[in-house]
Short mmCIF file of N, CA and C in Angstrom, two decimals:
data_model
loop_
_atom_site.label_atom_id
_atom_site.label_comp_id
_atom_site.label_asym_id
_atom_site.label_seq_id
_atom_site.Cartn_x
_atom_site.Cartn_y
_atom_site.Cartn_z
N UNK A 1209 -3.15 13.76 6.20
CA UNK A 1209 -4.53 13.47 6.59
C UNK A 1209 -5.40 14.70 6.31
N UNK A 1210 -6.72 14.85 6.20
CA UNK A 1210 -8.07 15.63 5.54
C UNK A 1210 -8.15 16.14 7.11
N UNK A 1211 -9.03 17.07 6.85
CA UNK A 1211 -9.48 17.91 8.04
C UNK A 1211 -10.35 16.78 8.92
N UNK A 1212 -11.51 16.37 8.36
CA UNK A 1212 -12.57 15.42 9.16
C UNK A 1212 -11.28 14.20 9.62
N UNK A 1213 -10.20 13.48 9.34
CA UNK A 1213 -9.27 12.61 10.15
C UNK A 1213 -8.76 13.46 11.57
N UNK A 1214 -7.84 14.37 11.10
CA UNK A 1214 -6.96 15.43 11.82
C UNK A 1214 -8.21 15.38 12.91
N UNK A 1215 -9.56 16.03 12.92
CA UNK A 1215 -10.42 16.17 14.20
C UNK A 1215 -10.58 15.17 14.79
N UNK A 1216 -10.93 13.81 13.81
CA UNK A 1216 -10.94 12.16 14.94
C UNK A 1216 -10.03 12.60 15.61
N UNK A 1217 -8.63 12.61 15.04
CA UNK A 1217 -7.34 11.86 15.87
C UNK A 1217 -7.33 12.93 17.20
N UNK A 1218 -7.81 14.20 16.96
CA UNK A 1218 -7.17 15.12 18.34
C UNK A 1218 -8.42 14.79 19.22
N UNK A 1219 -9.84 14.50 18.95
CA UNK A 1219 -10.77 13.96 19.55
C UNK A 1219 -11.16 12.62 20.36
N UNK A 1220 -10.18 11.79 19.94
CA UNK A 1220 -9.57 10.80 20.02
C UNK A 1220 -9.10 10.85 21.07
N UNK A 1221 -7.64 11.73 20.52
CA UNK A 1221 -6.90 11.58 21.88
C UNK A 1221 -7.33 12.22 23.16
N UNK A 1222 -7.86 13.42 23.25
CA UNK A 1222 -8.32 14.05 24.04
C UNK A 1222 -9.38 13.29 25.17
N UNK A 1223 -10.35 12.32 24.70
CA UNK A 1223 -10.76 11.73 25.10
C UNK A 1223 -10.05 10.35 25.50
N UNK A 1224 -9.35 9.95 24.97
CA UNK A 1224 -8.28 9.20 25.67
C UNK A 1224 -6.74 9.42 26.64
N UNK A 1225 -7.07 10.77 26.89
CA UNK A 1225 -6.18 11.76 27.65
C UNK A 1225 -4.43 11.25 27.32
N UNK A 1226 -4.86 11.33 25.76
CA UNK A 1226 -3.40 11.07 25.26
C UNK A 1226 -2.40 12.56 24.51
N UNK A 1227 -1.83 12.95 26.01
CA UNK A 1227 -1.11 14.42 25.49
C UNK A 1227 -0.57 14.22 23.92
N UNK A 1228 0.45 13.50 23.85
CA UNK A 1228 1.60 13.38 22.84
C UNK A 1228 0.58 12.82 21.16
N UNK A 1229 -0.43 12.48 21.67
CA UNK A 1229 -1.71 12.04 20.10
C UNK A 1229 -1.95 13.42 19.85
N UNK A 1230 -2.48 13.90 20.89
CA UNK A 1230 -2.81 15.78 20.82
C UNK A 1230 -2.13 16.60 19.84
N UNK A 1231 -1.21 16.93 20.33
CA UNK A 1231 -0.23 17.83 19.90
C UNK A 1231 0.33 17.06 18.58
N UNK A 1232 0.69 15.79 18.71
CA UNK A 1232 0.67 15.58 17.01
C UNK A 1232 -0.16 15.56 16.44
N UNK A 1233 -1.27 15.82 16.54
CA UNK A 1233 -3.01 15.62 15.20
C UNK A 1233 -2.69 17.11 15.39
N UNK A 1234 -2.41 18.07 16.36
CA UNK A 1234 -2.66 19.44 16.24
C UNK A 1234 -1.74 20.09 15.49
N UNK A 1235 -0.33 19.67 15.88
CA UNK A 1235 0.41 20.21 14.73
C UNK A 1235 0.49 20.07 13.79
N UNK A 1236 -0.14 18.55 13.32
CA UNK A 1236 -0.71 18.58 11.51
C UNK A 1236 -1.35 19.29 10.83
N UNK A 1237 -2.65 19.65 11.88
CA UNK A 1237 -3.82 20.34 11.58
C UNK A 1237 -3.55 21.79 11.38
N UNK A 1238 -2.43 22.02 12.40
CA UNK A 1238 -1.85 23.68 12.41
C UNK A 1238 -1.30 23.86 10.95
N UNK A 1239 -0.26 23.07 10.34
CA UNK A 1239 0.14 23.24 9.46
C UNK A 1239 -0.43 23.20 8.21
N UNK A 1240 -1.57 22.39 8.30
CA UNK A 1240 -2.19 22.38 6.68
C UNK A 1240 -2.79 23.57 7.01
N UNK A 1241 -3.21 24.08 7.63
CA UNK A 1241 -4.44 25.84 7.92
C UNK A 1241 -3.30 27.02 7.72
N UNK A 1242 -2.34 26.72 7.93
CA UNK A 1242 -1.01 27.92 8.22
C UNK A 1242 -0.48 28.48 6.82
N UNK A 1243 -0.59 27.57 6.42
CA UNK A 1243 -0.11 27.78 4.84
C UNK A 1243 -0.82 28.83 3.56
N UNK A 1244 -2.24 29.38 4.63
CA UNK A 1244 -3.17 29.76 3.04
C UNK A 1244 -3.39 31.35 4.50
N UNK A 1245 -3.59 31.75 5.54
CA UNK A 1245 -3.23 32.95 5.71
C UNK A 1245 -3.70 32.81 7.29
N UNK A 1246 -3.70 33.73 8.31
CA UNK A 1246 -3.72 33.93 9.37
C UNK A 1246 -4.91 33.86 9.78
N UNK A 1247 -5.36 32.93 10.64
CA UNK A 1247 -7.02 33.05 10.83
C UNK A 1247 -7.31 32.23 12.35
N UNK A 1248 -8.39 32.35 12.74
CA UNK A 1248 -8.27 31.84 14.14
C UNK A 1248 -8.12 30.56 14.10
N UNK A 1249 -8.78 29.28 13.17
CA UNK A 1249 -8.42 28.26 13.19
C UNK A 1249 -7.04 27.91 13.31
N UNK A 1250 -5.86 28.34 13.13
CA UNK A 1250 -4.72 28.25 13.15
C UNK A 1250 -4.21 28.55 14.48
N UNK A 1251 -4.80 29.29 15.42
CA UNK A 1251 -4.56 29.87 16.86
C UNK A 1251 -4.97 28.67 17.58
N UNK A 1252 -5.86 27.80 17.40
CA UNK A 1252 -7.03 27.39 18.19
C UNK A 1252 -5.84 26.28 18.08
N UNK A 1253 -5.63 25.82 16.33
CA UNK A 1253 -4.73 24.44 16.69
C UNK A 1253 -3.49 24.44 17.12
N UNK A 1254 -2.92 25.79 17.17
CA UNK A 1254 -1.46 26.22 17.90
C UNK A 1254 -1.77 25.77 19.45
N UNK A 1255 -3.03 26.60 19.78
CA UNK A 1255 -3.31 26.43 21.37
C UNK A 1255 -3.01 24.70 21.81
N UNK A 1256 -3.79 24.16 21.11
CA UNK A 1256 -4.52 22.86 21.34
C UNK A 1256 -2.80 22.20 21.30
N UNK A 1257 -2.07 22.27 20.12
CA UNK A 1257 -0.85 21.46 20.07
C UNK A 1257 0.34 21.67 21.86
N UNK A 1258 -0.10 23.22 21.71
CA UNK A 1258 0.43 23.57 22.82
C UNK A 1258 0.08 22.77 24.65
N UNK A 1259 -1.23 22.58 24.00
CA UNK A 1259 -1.73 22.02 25.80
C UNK A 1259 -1.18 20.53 25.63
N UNK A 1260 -1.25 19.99 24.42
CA UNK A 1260 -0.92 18.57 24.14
C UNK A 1260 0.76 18.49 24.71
N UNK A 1261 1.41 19.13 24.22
CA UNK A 1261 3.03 19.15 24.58
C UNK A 1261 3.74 19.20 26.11
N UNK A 1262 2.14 20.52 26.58
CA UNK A 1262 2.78 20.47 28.01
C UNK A 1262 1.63 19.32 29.10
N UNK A 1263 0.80 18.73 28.39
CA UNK A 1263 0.40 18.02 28.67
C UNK A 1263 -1.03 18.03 30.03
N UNK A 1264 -1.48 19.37 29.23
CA UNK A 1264 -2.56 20.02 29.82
C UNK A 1264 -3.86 19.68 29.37
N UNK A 1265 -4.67 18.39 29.62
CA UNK A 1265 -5.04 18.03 28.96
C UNK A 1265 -6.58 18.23 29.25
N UNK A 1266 -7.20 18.57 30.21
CA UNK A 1266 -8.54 19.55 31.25
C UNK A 1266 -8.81 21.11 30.09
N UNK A 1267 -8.12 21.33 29.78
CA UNK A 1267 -8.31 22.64 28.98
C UNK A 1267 -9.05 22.29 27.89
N UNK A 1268 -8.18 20.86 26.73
CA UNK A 1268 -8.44 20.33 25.40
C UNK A 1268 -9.62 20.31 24.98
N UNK A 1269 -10.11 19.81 26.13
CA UNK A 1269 -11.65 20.18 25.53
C UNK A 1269 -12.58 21.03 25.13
N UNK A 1270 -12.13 22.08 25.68
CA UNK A 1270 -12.65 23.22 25.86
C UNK A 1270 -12.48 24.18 24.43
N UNK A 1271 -11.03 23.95 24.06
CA UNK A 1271 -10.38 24.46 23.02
C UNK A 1271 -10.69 23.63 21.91
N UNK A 1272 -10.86 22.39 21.84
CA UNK A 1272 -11.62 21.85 20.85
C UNK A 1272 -12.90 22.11 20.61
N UNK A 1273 -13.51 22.17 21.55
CA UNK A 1273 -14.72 22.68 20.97
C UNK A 1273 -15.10 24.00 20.08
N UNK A 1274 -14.25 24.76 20.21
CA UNK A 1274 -14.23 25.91 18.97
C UNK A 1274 -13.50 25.75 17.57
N UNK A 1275 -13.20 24.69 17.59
CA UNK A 1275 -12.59 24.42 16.44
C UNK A 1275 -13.42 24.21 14.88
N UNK A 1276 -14.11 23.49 15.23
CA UNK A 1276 -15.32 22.96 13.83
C UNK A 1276 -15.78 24.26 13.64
N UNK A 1277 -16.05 25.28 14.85
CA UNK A 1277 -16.92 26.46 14.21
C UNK A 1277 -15.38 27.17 13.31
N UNK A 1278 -14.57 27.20 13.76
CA UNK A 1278 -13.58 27.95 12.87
C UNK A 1278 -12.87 27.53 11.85
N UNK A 1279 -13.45 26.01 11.64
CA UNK A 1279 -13.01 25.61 10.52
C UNK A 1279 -13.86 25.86 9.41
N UNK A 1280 -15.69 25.88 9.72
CA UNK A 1280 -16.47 26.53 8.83
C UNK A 1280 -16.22 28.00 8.64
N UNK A 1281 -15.54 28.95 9.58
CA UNK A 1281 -15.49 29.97 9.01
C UNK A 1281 -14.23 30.87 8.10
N UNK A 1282 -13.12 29.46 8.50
CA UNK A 1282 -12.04 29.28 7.58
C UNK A 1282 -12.49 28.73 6.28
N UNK A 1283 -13.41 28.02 6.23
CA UNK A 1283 -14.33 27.78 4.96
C UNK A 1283 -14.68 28.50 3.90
N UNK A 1284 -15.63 28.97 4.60
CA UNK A 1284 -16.70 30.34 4.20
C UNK A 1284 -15.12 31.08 3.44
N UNK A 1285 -14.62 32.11 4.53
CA UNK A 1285 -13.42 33.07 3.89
C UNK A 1285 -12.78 32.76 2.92
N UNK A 1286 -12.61 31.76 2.47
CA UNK A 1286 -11.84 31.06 1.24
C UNK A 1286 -12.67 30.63 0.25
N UNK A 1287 -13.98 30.36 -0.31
CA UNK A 1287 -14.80 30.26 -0.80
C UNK A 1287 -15.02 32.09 -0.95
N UNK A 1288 -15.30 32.60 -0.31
CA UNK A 1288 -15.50 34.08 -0.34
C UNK A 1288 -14.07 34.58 -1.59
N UNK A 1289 -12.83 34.46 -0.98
CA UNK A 1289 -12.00 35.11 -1.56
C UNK A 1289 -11.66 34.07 -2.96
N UNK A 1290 -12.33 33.20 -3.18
CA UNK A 1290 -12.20 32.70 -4.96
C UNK A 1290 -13.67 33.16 -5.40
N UNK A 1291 -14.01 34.17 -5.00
CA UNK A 1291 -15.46 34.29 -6.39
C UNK A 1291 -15.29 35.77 -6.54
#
């Protein structure tokens, strides 16, 4: 799944206070970001998979909400480092 799916599904669940949707849209999301270098977007969806697993689900929101900004600035940095 594309970045804009991966955010429905953990938005989704979160709002449908579905731990186990969580943590699987997050660990997808972790893994496609993990692969190209260390950056906070990758923390944020570690966190997020993490609250999903233990099923902390009052936090999710909170931690989602920083996500879109760090996905534009996982953006930006990679656009930066091809020119």
């Amino acid at each position: 799944a594309e970045t804009p799916e991966l955010l429905r599904q953990m938005r989704a669940a979160i709002d449908a206070n579905d731990a186990a949707a969580l943590a699987a849209a997050a660990h997808s999301f972790k893994g496609m970001y993990s692969m190209f270098a260390p950056h906070p977007v990758v923390d944020i969806a570690r966190h997020l998979e993490e609250l999903g697993r233990a099923g902390t689900m009052p936090e999710a929101c909170a931690a989602f909400a920083r996500l879109p900004t760090a996905v534009d600035s996982f953006n930006a940095t990679m656009v930066a480092t091809r020119s």
